[in-house]
PDB file of N, CA and C in Angstrom:
ATOM      1  N   MET V  22     -40.921  -5.370  -1.887  1.00 42.00           N
ATOM      2  CA  MET V  22     -40.293  -4.176  -2.416  1.00 42.00           C
ATOM      3  C   MET V  22     -41.356  -3.103  -2.590  1.00 42.00           C
ATOM      4  N   SER V  23     -40.987  -1.887  -2.335  1.00 47.00           N
ATOM      5  CA  SER V  23     -41.892  -0.762  -2.470  1.00 47.00           C
ATOM      6  C   SER V  23     -42.260  -0.556  -3.936  1.00 47.00           C
ATOM      7  N   ALA V  24     -43.505  -0.154  -4.191  1.00 67.00           N
ATOM      8  CA  ALA V  24     -43.967   0.045  -5.561  1.00 67.00           C
ATOM      9  C   ALA V  24     -43.861   1.497  -5.989  1.00 67.00           C
ATOM     10  N   THR V  25     -43.268   2.340  -5.183  1.00 86.00           N
ATOM     11  CA  THR V  25     -43.192   3.761  -5.517  1.00 86.00           C
ATOM     12  C   THR V  25     -41.745   4.217  -5.637  1.00 86.00           C
ATOM     13  N   VAL V  26     -41.568   5.301  -6.358  1.00 86.00           N
ATOM     14  CA  VAL V  26     -40.248   5.918  -6.497  1.00 86.00           C
ATOM     15  C   VAL V  26     -39.839   6.482  -5.143  1.00 86.00           C
ATOM     16  N   ARG V  27     -38.561   6.285  -4.796  1.00 89.00           N
ATOM     17  CA  ARG V  27     -38.054   6.817  -3.528  1.00 89.00           C
ATOM     18  C   ARG V  27     -37.027   7.883  -3.804  1.00 89.00           C
ATOM     19  N   THR V  28     -37.195   9.023  -3.144  1.00 84.00           N
ATOM     20  CA  THR V  28     -36.245  10.124  -3.300  1.00 84.00           C
ATOM     21  C   THR V  28     -35.505  10.425  -2.002  1.00 84.00           C
ATOM     22  N   ASP V  29     -35.743   9.627  -0.968  1.00 88.00           N
ATOM     23  CA  ASP V  29     -35.119   9.861   0.337  1.00 88.00           C
ATOM     24  C   ASP V  29     -33.773   9.153   0.473  1.00 88.00           C
ATOM     25  N   LEU V  30     -33.330   8.483  -0.559  1.00 90.00           N
ATOM     26  CA  LEU V  30     -32.072   7.743  -0.527  1.00 90.00           C
ATOM     27  C   LEU V  30     -30.957   8.556  -1.188  1.00 90.00           C
ATOM     28  N   PHE V  31     -29.732   8.135  -1.026  1.00 95.00           N
ATOM     29  CA  PHE V  31     -28.586   8.679  -1.753  1.00 95.00           C
ATOM     30  C   PHE V  31     -28.368  10.174  -1.536  1.00 95.00           C
ATOM     31  N   ASN V  32     -28.616  10.669  -0.348  1.00 93.00           N
ATOM     32  CA  ASN V  32     -28.430  12.083  -0.011  1.00 93.00           C
ATOM     33  C   ASN V  32     -29.177  13.007  -0.970  1.00 93.00           C
ATOM     34  N   GLY V  33     -30.249  12.518  -1.562  1.00 94.00           N
ATOM     35  CA  GLY V  33     -31.053  13.338  -2.461  1.00 94.00           C
ATOM     36  C   GLY V  33     -30.494  13.507  -3.855  1.00 94.00           C
ATOM     37  N   LEU V  34     -29.416  12.784  -4.200  1.00 96.00           N
ATOM     38  CA  LEU V  34     -28.804  12.912  -5.524  1.00 96.00           C
ATOM     39  C   LEU V  34     -29.567  12.156  -6.605  1.00 96.00           C
ATOM     40  N   PHE V  35     -30.155  11.034  -6.232  1.00 95.00           N
ATOM     41  CA  PHE V  35     -30.822  10.167  -7.194  1.00 95.00           C
ATOM     42  C   PHE V  35     -32.213   9.800  -6.707  1.00 95.00           C
ATOM     43  N   ALA V  36     -33.067   9.438  -7.649  1.00 94.00           N
ATOM     44  CA  ALA V  36     -34.372   8.849  -7.326  1.00 94.00           C
ATOM     45  C   ALA V  36     -34.265   7.357  -7.641  1.00 94.00           C
ATOM     46  N   TRP V  37     -34.800   6.525  -6.765  1.00 94.00           N
ATOM     47  CA  TRP V  37     -34.767   5.068  -6.912  1.00 94.00           C
ATOM     48  C   TRP V  37     -36.102   4.608  -7.474  1.00 94.00           C
ATOM     49  N   HIS V  38     -36.044   3.837  -8.560  1.00 92.00           N
ATOM     50  CA  HIS V  38     -37.247   3.356  -9.233  1.00 92.00           C
ATOM     51  C   HIS V  38     -37.302   1.835  -9.164  1.00 92.00           C
ATOM     52  N   PRO V  39     -38.342   1.279  -8.541  1.00 90.00           N
ATOM     53  CA  PRO V  39     -38.477  -0.173  -8.501  1.00 90.00           C
ATOM     54  C   PRO V  39     -38.822  -0.708  -9.891  1.00 90.00           C
ATOM     55  N   SER V  40     -38.643  -1.992 -10.062  1.00 86.00           N
ATOM     56  CA  SER V  40     -38.954  -2.629 -11.334  1.00 86.00           C
ATOM     57  C   SER V  40     -39.591  -3.984 -11.076  1.00 86.00           C
ATOM     58  N   PRO V  41     -40.555  -4.380 -11.894  1.00 85.00           N
ATOM     59  CA  PRO V  41     -41.196  -5.683 -11.702  1.00 85.00           C
ATOM     60  C   PRO V  41     -40.219  -6.854 -11.807  1.00 85.00           C
ATOM     61  N   ASP V  42     -39.118  -6.675 -12.555  1.00 85.00           N
ATOM     62  CA  ASP V  42     -38.152  -7.764 -12.704  1.00 85.00           C
ATOM     63  C   ASP V  42     -37.116  -7.794 -11.583  1.00 85.00           C
ATOM     64  N   GLY V  43     -37.232  -6.880 -10.613  1.00 81.00           N
ATOM     65  CA  GLY V  43     -36.314  -6.851  -9.478  1.00 81.00           C
ATOM     66  C   GLY V  43     -35.043  -6.060  -9.714  1.00 81.00           C
ATOM     67  N   GLN V  44     -34.838  -5.531 -10.909  1.00 86.00           N
ATOM     68  CA  GLN V  44     -33.651  -4.742 -11.226  1.00 86.00           C
ATOM     69  C   GLN V  44     -33.985  -3.259 -11.137  1.00 86.00           C
ATOM     70  N   ALA V  45     -33.964  -2.724  -9.938  1.00 90.00           N
ATOM     71  CA  ALA V  45     -34.265  -1.307  -9.730  1.00 90.00           C
ATOM     72  C   ALA V  45     -33.287  -0.455 -10.525  1.00 90.00           C
ATOM     73  N   ARG V  46     -33.691   0.783 -10.798  1.00 90.00           N
ATOM     74  CA  ARG V  46     -32.810   1.700 -11.512  1.00 90.00           C
ATOM     75  C   ARG V  46     -32.844   3.053 -10.824  1.00 90.00           C
ATOM     76  N   LEU V  47     -31.883   3.887 -11.177  1.00 94.00           N
ATOM     77  CA  LEU V  47     -31.784   5.236 -10.622  1.00 94.00           C
ATOM     78  C   LEU V  47     -31.972   6.271 -11.718  1.00 94.00           C
ATOM     79  N   SER V  48     -32.429   7.443 -11.324  1.00 94.00           N
ATOM     80  CA  SER V  48     -32.426   8.608 -12.197  1.00 94.00           C
ATOM     81  C   SER V  48     -31.897   9.763 -11.368  1.00 94.00           C
ATOM     82  N   ARG V  49     -31.438  10.782 -12.038  1.00 94.00           N
ATOM     83  CA  ARG V  49     -30.932  11.945 -11.311  1.00 94.00           C
ATOM     84  C   ARG V  49     -32.113  12.700 -10.712  1.00 94.00           C
ATOM     85  N   HIS V  50     -32.004  13.034  -9.451  1.00 93.00           N
ATOM     86  CA  HIS V  50     -33.078  13.763  -8.774  1.00 93.00           C
ATOM     87  C   HIS V  50     -33.086  15.195  -9.298  1.00 93.00           C
ATOM     88  N   PRO V  51     -34.266  15.719  -9.688  1.00 90.00           N
ATOM     89  CA  PRO V  51     -34.307  17.067 -10.253  1.00 90.00           C
ATOM     90  C   PRO V  51     -33.896  18.174  -9.282  1.00 90.00           C
ATOM     91  N   ASP V  52     -34.038  17.940  -7.993  1.00 91.00           N
ATOM     92  CA  ASP V  52     -33.658  18.936  -6.993  1.00 91.00           C
ATOM     93  C   ASP V  52     -32.421  18.500  -6.213  1.00 91.00           C
ATOM     94  N   ALA V  53     -31.498  17.846  -6.892  1.00 93.00           N
ATOM     95  CA  ALA V  53     -30.306  17.319  -6.227  1.00 93.00           C
ATOM     96  C   ALA V  53     -29.461  18.439  -5.633  1.00 93.00           C
ATOM     97  N   PRO V  54     -28.859  18.181  -4.473  1.00 95.00           N
ATOM     98  CA  PRO V  54     -27.981  19.192  -3.869  1.00 95.00           C
ATOM     99  C   PRO V  54     -26.684  19.329  -4.667  1.00 95.00           C
ATOM    100  N   ARG V  55     -25.975  20.409  -4.434  1.00 96.00           N
ATOM    101  CA  ARG V  55     -24.694  20.649  -5.109  1.00 96.00           C
ATOM    102  C   ARG V  55     -23.510  20.149  -4.297  1.00 96.00           C
ATOM    103  N   SER V  56     -23.799  19.682  -3.079  1.00 96.00           N
ATOM    104  CA  SER V  56     -22.751  19.125  -2.234  1.00 96.00           C
ATOM    105  C   SER V  56     -23.363  18.043  -1.349  1.00 96.00           C
ATOM    106  N   VAL V  57     -22.503  17.152  -0.859  1.00 95.00           N
ATOM    107  CA  VAL V  57     -22.932  16.116   0.083  1.00 95.00           C
ATOM    108  C   VAL V  57     -21.906  16.047   1.209  1.00 95.00           C
ATOM    109  N   PRO V  58     -22.331  15.604   2.384  1.00 94.00           N
ATOM    110  CA  PRO V  58     -21.375  15.530   3.499  1.00 94.00           C
ATOM    111  C   PRO V  58     -20.445  14.332   3.371  1.00 94.00           C
ATOM    112  N   ASP V  59     -19.204  14.557   3.716  1.00 93.00           N
ATOM    113  CA  ASP V  59     -18.226  13.477   3.806  1.00 93.00           C
ATOM    114  C   ASP V  59     -18.676  12.566   4.946  1.00 93.00           C
ATOM    115  N   PRO V  60     -18.744  11.250   4.738  1.00 91.00           N
ATOM    116  CA  PRO V  60     -19.229  10.369   5.801  1.00 91.00           C
ATOM    117  C   PRO V  60     -18.313  10.302   7.017  1.00 91.00           C
ATOM    118  N   ASP V  61     -17.040  10.660   6.860  1.00 90.00           N
ATOM    119  CA  ASP V  61     -16.095  10.606   7.976  1.00 90.00           C
ATOM    120  C   ASP V  61     -16.010  11.926   8.745  1.00 90.00           C
ATOM    121  N   THR V  62     -16.008  13.043   8.009  1.00 93.00           N
ATOM    122  CA  THR V  62     -15.785  14.331   8.666  1.00 93.00           C
ATOM    123  C   THR V  62     -17.034  15.198   8.751  1.00 93.00           C
ATOM    124  N   GLY V  63     -18.018  14.929   7.907  1.00 94.00           N
ATOM    125  CA  GLY V  63     -19.219  15.760   7.869  1.00 94.00           C
ATOM    126  C   GLY V  63     -19.044  17.014   7.027  1.00 94.00           C
ATOM    127  N   ARG V  64     -17.815  17.276   6.576  1.00 95.00           N
ATOM    128  CA  ARG V  64     -17.542  18.443   5.735  1.00 95.00           C
ATOM    129  C   ARG V  64     -18.239  18.266   4.390  1.00 95.00           C
ATOM    130  N   HIS V  65     -18.878  19.328   3.901  1.00 95.00           N
ATOM    131  CA  HIS V  65     -19.588  19.231   2.622  1.00 95.00           C
ATOM    132  C   HIS V  65     -18.602  19.254   1.460  1.00 95.00           C
ATOM    133  N   LEU V  66     -18.783  18.304   0.538  1.00 96.00           N
ATOM    134  CA  LEU V  66     -17.945  18.189  -0.646  1.00 96.00           C
ATOM    135  C   LEU V  66     -18.738  18.665  -1.859  1.00 96.00           C
ATOM    136  N   GLN V  67     -18.164  19.568  -2.631  1.00 97.00           N
ATOM    137  CA  GLN V  67     -18.812  20.086  -3.833  1.00 97.00           C
ATOM    138  C   GLN V  67     -18.795  19.021  -4.933  1.00 97.00           C
ATOM    139  N   ILE V  68     -19.939  18.796  -5.537  1.00 97.00           N
ATOM    140  CA  ILE V  68     -20.075  17.788  -6.582  1.00 97.00           C
ATOM    141  C   ILE V  68     -19.531  18.345  -7.897  1.00 97.00           C
ATOM    142  N   ALA V  69     -18.706  17.531  -8.573  1.00 96.00           N
ATOM    143  CA  ALA V  69     -18.169  17.911  -9.879  1.00 96.00           C
ATOM    144  C   ALA V  69     -19.009  17.296 -10.996  1.00 96.00           C
ATOM    145  N   THR V  70     -19.246  15.983 -10.928  1.00 95.00           N
ATOM    146  CA  THR V  70     -20.023  15.304 -11.966  1.00 95.00           C
ATOM    147  C   THR V  70     -20.954  14.270 -11.354  1.00 95.00           C
ATOM    148  N   VAL V  71     -22.054  14.021 -12.056  1.00 95.00           N
ATOM    149  CA  VAL V  71     -22.993  12.964 -11.698  1.00 95.00           C
ATOM    150  C   VAL V  71     -23.304  12.198 -12.972  1.00 95.00           C
ATOM    151  N   ASP V  72     -23.116  10.893 -12.939  1.00 95.00           N
ATOM    152  CA  ASP V  72     -23.409  10.030 -14.076  1.00 95.00           C
ATOM    153  C   ASP V  72     -24.393   8.978 -13.599  1.00 95.00           C
ATOM    154  N   VAL V  73     -25.435   8.742 -14.356  1.00 95.00           N
ATOM    155  CA  VAL V  73     -26.448   7.777 -13.951  1.00 95.00           C
ATOM    156  C   VAL V  73     -26.771   6.859 -15.123  1.00 95.00           C
ATOM    157  N   GLY V  74     -27.112   5.621 -14.808  1.00 88.00           N
ATOM    158  CA  GLY V  74     -27.499   4.660 -15.831  1.00 88.00           C
ATOM    159  C   GLY V  74     -26.361   3.820 -16.363  1.00 88.00           C
ATOM    160  N   SER V  75     -25.217   3.847 -15.716  1.00 85.00           N
ATOM    161  CA  SER V  75     -24.084   3.044 -16.144  1.00 85.00           C
ATOM    162  C   SER V  75     -24.146   1.665 -15.503  1.00 85.00           C
ATOM    163  N   MET V  76     -23.985   0.629 -16.297  1.00 91.00           N
ATOM    164  CA  MET V  76     -23.932  -0.715 -15.749  1.00 91.00           C
ATOM    165  C   MET V  76     -22.624  -0.873 -14.978  1.00 91.00           C
ATOM    166  N   ALA V  77     -22.731  -1.360 -13.765  1.00 93.00           N
ATOM    167  CA  ALA V  77     -21.552  -1.537 -12.923  1.00 93.00           C
ATOM    168  C   ALA V  77     -21.845  -2.605 -11.880  1.00 93.00           C
ATOM    169  N   ILE V  78     -20.804  -3.064 -11.232  1.00 95.00           N
ATOM    170  CA  ILE V  78     -20.936  -4.003 -10.119  1.00 95.00           C
ATOM    171  C   ILE V  78     -20.647  -3.234  -8.849  1.00 95.00           C
ATOM    172  N   CYS V  79     -21.569  -3.299  -7.909  1.00 95.00           N
ATOM    173  CA  CYS V  79     -21.429  -2.568  -6.653  1.00 95.00           C
ATOM    174  C   CYS V  79     -20.254  -3.122  -5.851  1.00 95.00           C
ATOM    175  N   PRO V  80     -19.342  -2.257  -5.407  1.00 93.00           N
ATOM    176  CA  PRO V  80     -18.221  -2.725  -4.591  1.00 93.00           C
ATOM    177  C   PRO V  80     -18.646  -3.217  -3.208  1.00 93.00           C
ATOM    178  N   GLU V  81     -19.857  -2.889  -2.780  1.00 94.00           N
ATOM    179  CA  GLU V  81     -20.339  -3.289  -1.448  1.00 94.00           C
ATOM    180  C   GLU V  81     -21.105  -4.617  -1.504  1.00 94.00           C
ATOM    181  N   CYS V  82     -22.161  -4.681  -2.313  1.00 95.00           N
ATOM    182  CA  CYS V  82     -23.020  -5.884  -2.321  1.00 95.00           C
ATOM    183  C   CYS V  82     -22.719  -6.825  -3.479  1.00 95.00           C
ATOM    184  N   ARG V  83     -21.868  -6.399  -4.414  1.00 96.00           N
ATOM    185  CA  ARG V  83     -21.432  -7.199  -5.556  1.00 96.00           C
ATOM    186  C   ARG V  83     -22.536  -7.502  -6.570  1.00 96.00           C
ATOM    187  N   SER V  84     -23.639  -6.771  -6.522  1.00 93.00           N
ATOM    188  CA  SER V  84     -24.695  -6.977  -7.504  1.00 93.00           C
ATOM    189  C   SER V  84     -24.452  -6.070  -8.704  1.00 93.00           C
ATOM    190  N   GLN V  85     -24.920  -6.512  -9.861  1.00 93.00           N
ATOM    191  CA  GLN V  85     -24.784  -5.719 -11.079  1.00 93.00           C
ATOM    192  C   GLN V  85     -26.067  -4.933 -11.286  1.00 93.00           C
ATOM    193  N   GLY V  86     -25.931  -3.689 -11.678  1.00 90.00           N
ATOM    194  CA  GLY V  86     -27.105  -2.871 -11.913  1.00 90.00           C
ATOM    195  C   GLY V  86     -26.754  -1.553 -12.567  1.00 90.00           C
ATOM    196  N   GLU V  87     -27.784  -0.793 -12.898  1.00 91.00           N
ATOM    197  CA  GLU V  87     -27.607   0.535 -13.488  1.00 91.00           C
ATOM    198  C   GLU V  87     -27.551   1.555 -12.365  1.00 91.00           C
ATOM    199  N   GLY V  88     -26.360   1.787 -11.873  1.00 94.00           N
ATOM    200  CA  GLY V  88     -26.175   2.692 -10.749  1.00 94.00           C
ATOM    201  C   GLY V  88     -25.756   4.074 -11.190  1.00 94.00           C
ATOM    202  N   GLY V  89     -25.278   4.838 -10.228  1.00 96.00           N
ATOM    203  CA  GLY V  89     -24.830   6.191 -10.504  1.00 96.00           C
ATOM    204  C   GLY V  89     -23.465   6.435  -9.897  1.00 96.00           C
ATOM    205  N   PHE V  90     -22.708   7.317 -10.523  1.00 96.00           N
ATOM    206  CA  PHE V  90     -21.389   7.695 -10.027  1.00 96.00           C
ATOM    207  C   PHE V  90     -21.364   9.191  -9.757  1.00 96.00           C
ATOM    208  N   VAL V  91     -20.663   9.569  -8.690  1.00 96.00           N
ATOM    209  CA  VAL V  91     -20.519  10.972  -8.325  1.00 96.00           C
ATOM    210  C   VAL V  91     -19.034  11.237  -8.094  1.00 96.00           C
ATOM    211  N   SER V  92     -18.537  12.333  -8.663  1.00 95.00           N
ATOM    212  CA  SER V  92     -17.167  12.771  -8.381  1.00 95.00           C
ATOM    213  C   SER V  92     -17.243  14.157  -7.749  1.00 95.00           C
ATOM    214  N   PHE V  93     -16.155  14.550  -7.116  1.00 96.00           N
ATOM    215  CA  PHE V  93     -16.153  15.780  -6.331  1.00 96.00           C
ATOM    216  C   PHE V  93     -15.012  16.697  -6.730  1.00 96.00           C
ATOM    217  N   GLU V  94     -15.191  17.977  -6.500  1.00 95.00           N
ATOM    218  CA  GLU V  94     -14.139  18.959  -6.691  1.00 95.00           C
ATOM    219  C   GLU V  94     -13.165  18.850  -5.524  1.00 95.00           C
ATOM    220  N   ALA V  95     -11.889  18.888  -5.813  1.00 90.00           N
ATOM    221  CA  ALA V  95     -10.828  18.885  -4.795  1.00 90.00           C
ATOM    222  C   ALA V  95     -10.873  17.668  -3.871  1.00 90.00           C
ATOM    223  N   ASP V  96     -11.408  16.546  -4.359  1.00 91.00           N
ATOM    224  CA  ASP V  96     -11.436  15.301  -3.583  1.00 91.00           C
ATOM    225  C   ASP V  96     -11.353  14.171  -4.597  1.00 91.00           C
ATOM    226  N   LEU V  97     -10.394  13.285  -4.439  1.00 90.00           N
ATOM    227  CA  LEU V  97     -10.160  12.247  -5.438  1.00 90.00           C
ATOM    228  C   LEU V  97     -11.057  11.023  -5.300  1.00 90.00           C
ATOM    229  N   ARG V  98     -11.879  10.992  -4.282  1.00 91.00           N
ATOM    230  CA  ARG V  98     -12.775   9.849  -4.135  1.00 91.00           C
ATOM    231  C   ARG V  98     -13.950   9.951  -5.096  1.00 91.00           C
ATOM    232  N   MET V  99     -14.544   8.789  -5.351  1.00 93.00           N
ATOM    233  CA  MET V  99     -15.796   8.727  -6.101  1.00 93.00           C
ATOM    234  C   MET V  99     -16.796   7.975  -5.247  1.00 93.00           C
ATOM    235  N   VAL V 100     -18.057   8.156  -5.585  1.00 96.00           N
ATOM    236  CA  VAL V 100     -19.140   7.461  -4.894  1.00 96.00           C
ATOM    237  C   VAL V 100     -19.937   6.689  -5.930  1.00 96.00           C
ATOM    238  N   TYR V 101     -20.291   5.459  -5.580  1.00 96.00           N
ATOM    239  CA  TYR V 101     -21.189   4.673  -6.421  1.00 96.00           C
ATOM    240  C   TYR V 101     -22.531   4.570  -5.702  1.00 96.00           C
ATOM    241  N   ALA V 102     -23.596   4.901  -6.394  1.00 96.00           N
ATOM    242  CA  ALA V 102     -24.952   4.763  -5.859  1.00 96.00           C
ATOM    243  C   ALA V 102     -25.511   3.454  -6.376  1.00 96.00           C
ATOM    244  N   CYS V 103     -25.735   2.511  -5.476  1.00 96.00           N
ATOM    245  CA  CYS V 103     -26.177   1.171  -5.867  1.00 96.00           C
ATOM    246  C   CYS V 103     -27.704   1.064  -5.791  1.00 96.00           C
ATOM    247  N   PRO V 104     -28.349   0.722  -6.904  1.00 95.00           N
ATOM    248  CA  PRO V 104     -29.803   0.578  -6.889  1.00 95.00           C
ATOM    249  C   PRO V 104     -30.267  -0.693  -6.177  1.00 95.00           C
ATOM    250  N   GLN V 105     -29.364  -1.644  -5.967  1.00 94.00           N
ATOM    251  CA  GLN V 105     -29.757  -2.896  -5.314  1.00 94.00           C
ATOM    252  C   GLN V 105     -29.674  -2.799  -3.787  1.00 94.00           C
ATOM    253  N   CYS V 106     -28.528  -2.341  -3.258  1.00 94.00           N
ATOM    254  CA  CYS V 106     -28.413  -2.220  -1.798  1.00 94.00           C
ATOM    255  C   CYS V 106     -28.841  -0.830  -1.315  1.00 94.00           C
ATOM    256  N   ARG V 107     -29.164   0.063  -2.257  1.00 94.00           N
ATOM    257  CA  ARG V 107     -29.709   1.384  -1.960  1.00 94.00           C
ATOM    258  C   ARG V 107     -28.802   2.220  -1.066  1.00 94.00           C
ATOM    259  N   ARG V 108     -27.511   2.176  -1.364  1.00 94.00           N
ATOM    260  CA  ARG V 108     -26.524   2.903  -0.563  1.00 94.00           C
ATOM    261  C   ARG V 108     -25.580   3.686  -1.453  1.00 94.00           C
ATOM    262  N   LEU V 109     -24.976   4.715  -0.878  1.00 95.00           N
ATOM    263  CA  LEU V 109     -23.846   5.386  -1.489  1.00 95.00           C
ATOM    264  C   LEU V 109     -22.599   4.681  -0.985  1.00 95.00           C
ATOM    265  N   VAL V 110     -21.806   4.155  -1.894  1.00 95.00           N
ATOM    266  CA  VAL V 110     -20.588   3.434  -1.534  1.00 95.00           C
ATOM    267  C   VAL V 110     -19.401   4.333  -1.890  1.00 95.00           C
ATOM    268  N   TRP V 111     -18.671   4.754  -0.867  1.00 94.00           N
ATOM    269  CA  TRP V 111     -17.515   5.638  -1.063  1.00 94.00           C
ATOM    270  C   TRP V 111     -16.302   4.808  -1.389  1.00 94.00           C
ATOM    271  N   MET V 112     -15.641   5.157  -2.503  1.00 89.00           N
ATOM    272  CA  MET V 112     -14.444   4.441  -2.934  1.00 89.00           C
ATOM    273  C   MET V 112     -13.219   5.274  -2.587  1.00 89.00           C
ATOM    274  N   PRO V 113     -12.141   4.642  -2.154  1.00 82.00           N
ATOM    275  CA  PRO V 113     -10.949   5.401  -1.775  1.00 82.00           C
ATOM    276  C   PRO V 113     -10.358   6.149  -2.962  1.00 82.00           C
ATOM    277  N   GLY V 114      -9.789   7.307  -2.677  1.00 71.00           N
ATOM    278  CA  GLY V 114      -9.139   8.111  -3.715  1.00 71.00           C
ATOM    279  C   GLY V 114      -7.706   7.703  -3.903  1.00 71.00           C
ATOM    280  N   ALA V 115      -7.108   8.257  -4.924  1.00 53.00           N
ATOM    281  CA  ALA V 115      -5.704   7.957  -5.224  1.00 53.00           C
ATOM    282  C   ALA V 115      -4.789   8.799  -4.360  1.00 53.00           C
TER     283      ALA V 115
END
């Protein structure tokens, strides 16, 4: 595992911090963008909220960790940023 903070992940929304115990964590990136591209259409979605440090289980890798959640304006989907699999996981909207 890398011993340095990574800011090249999560479309620049979060910084990834390694941990000696293997439980990486995220923090909000200070220069985070205000929008991210939709993975299907490429259209930029305006970010409504960003929450970081919430304990959750990743819907992709099923690991528990302190990840981040992102919601969008005019889009009912949410994104989970997983510190373990280091991915943005898009969840279907209602």
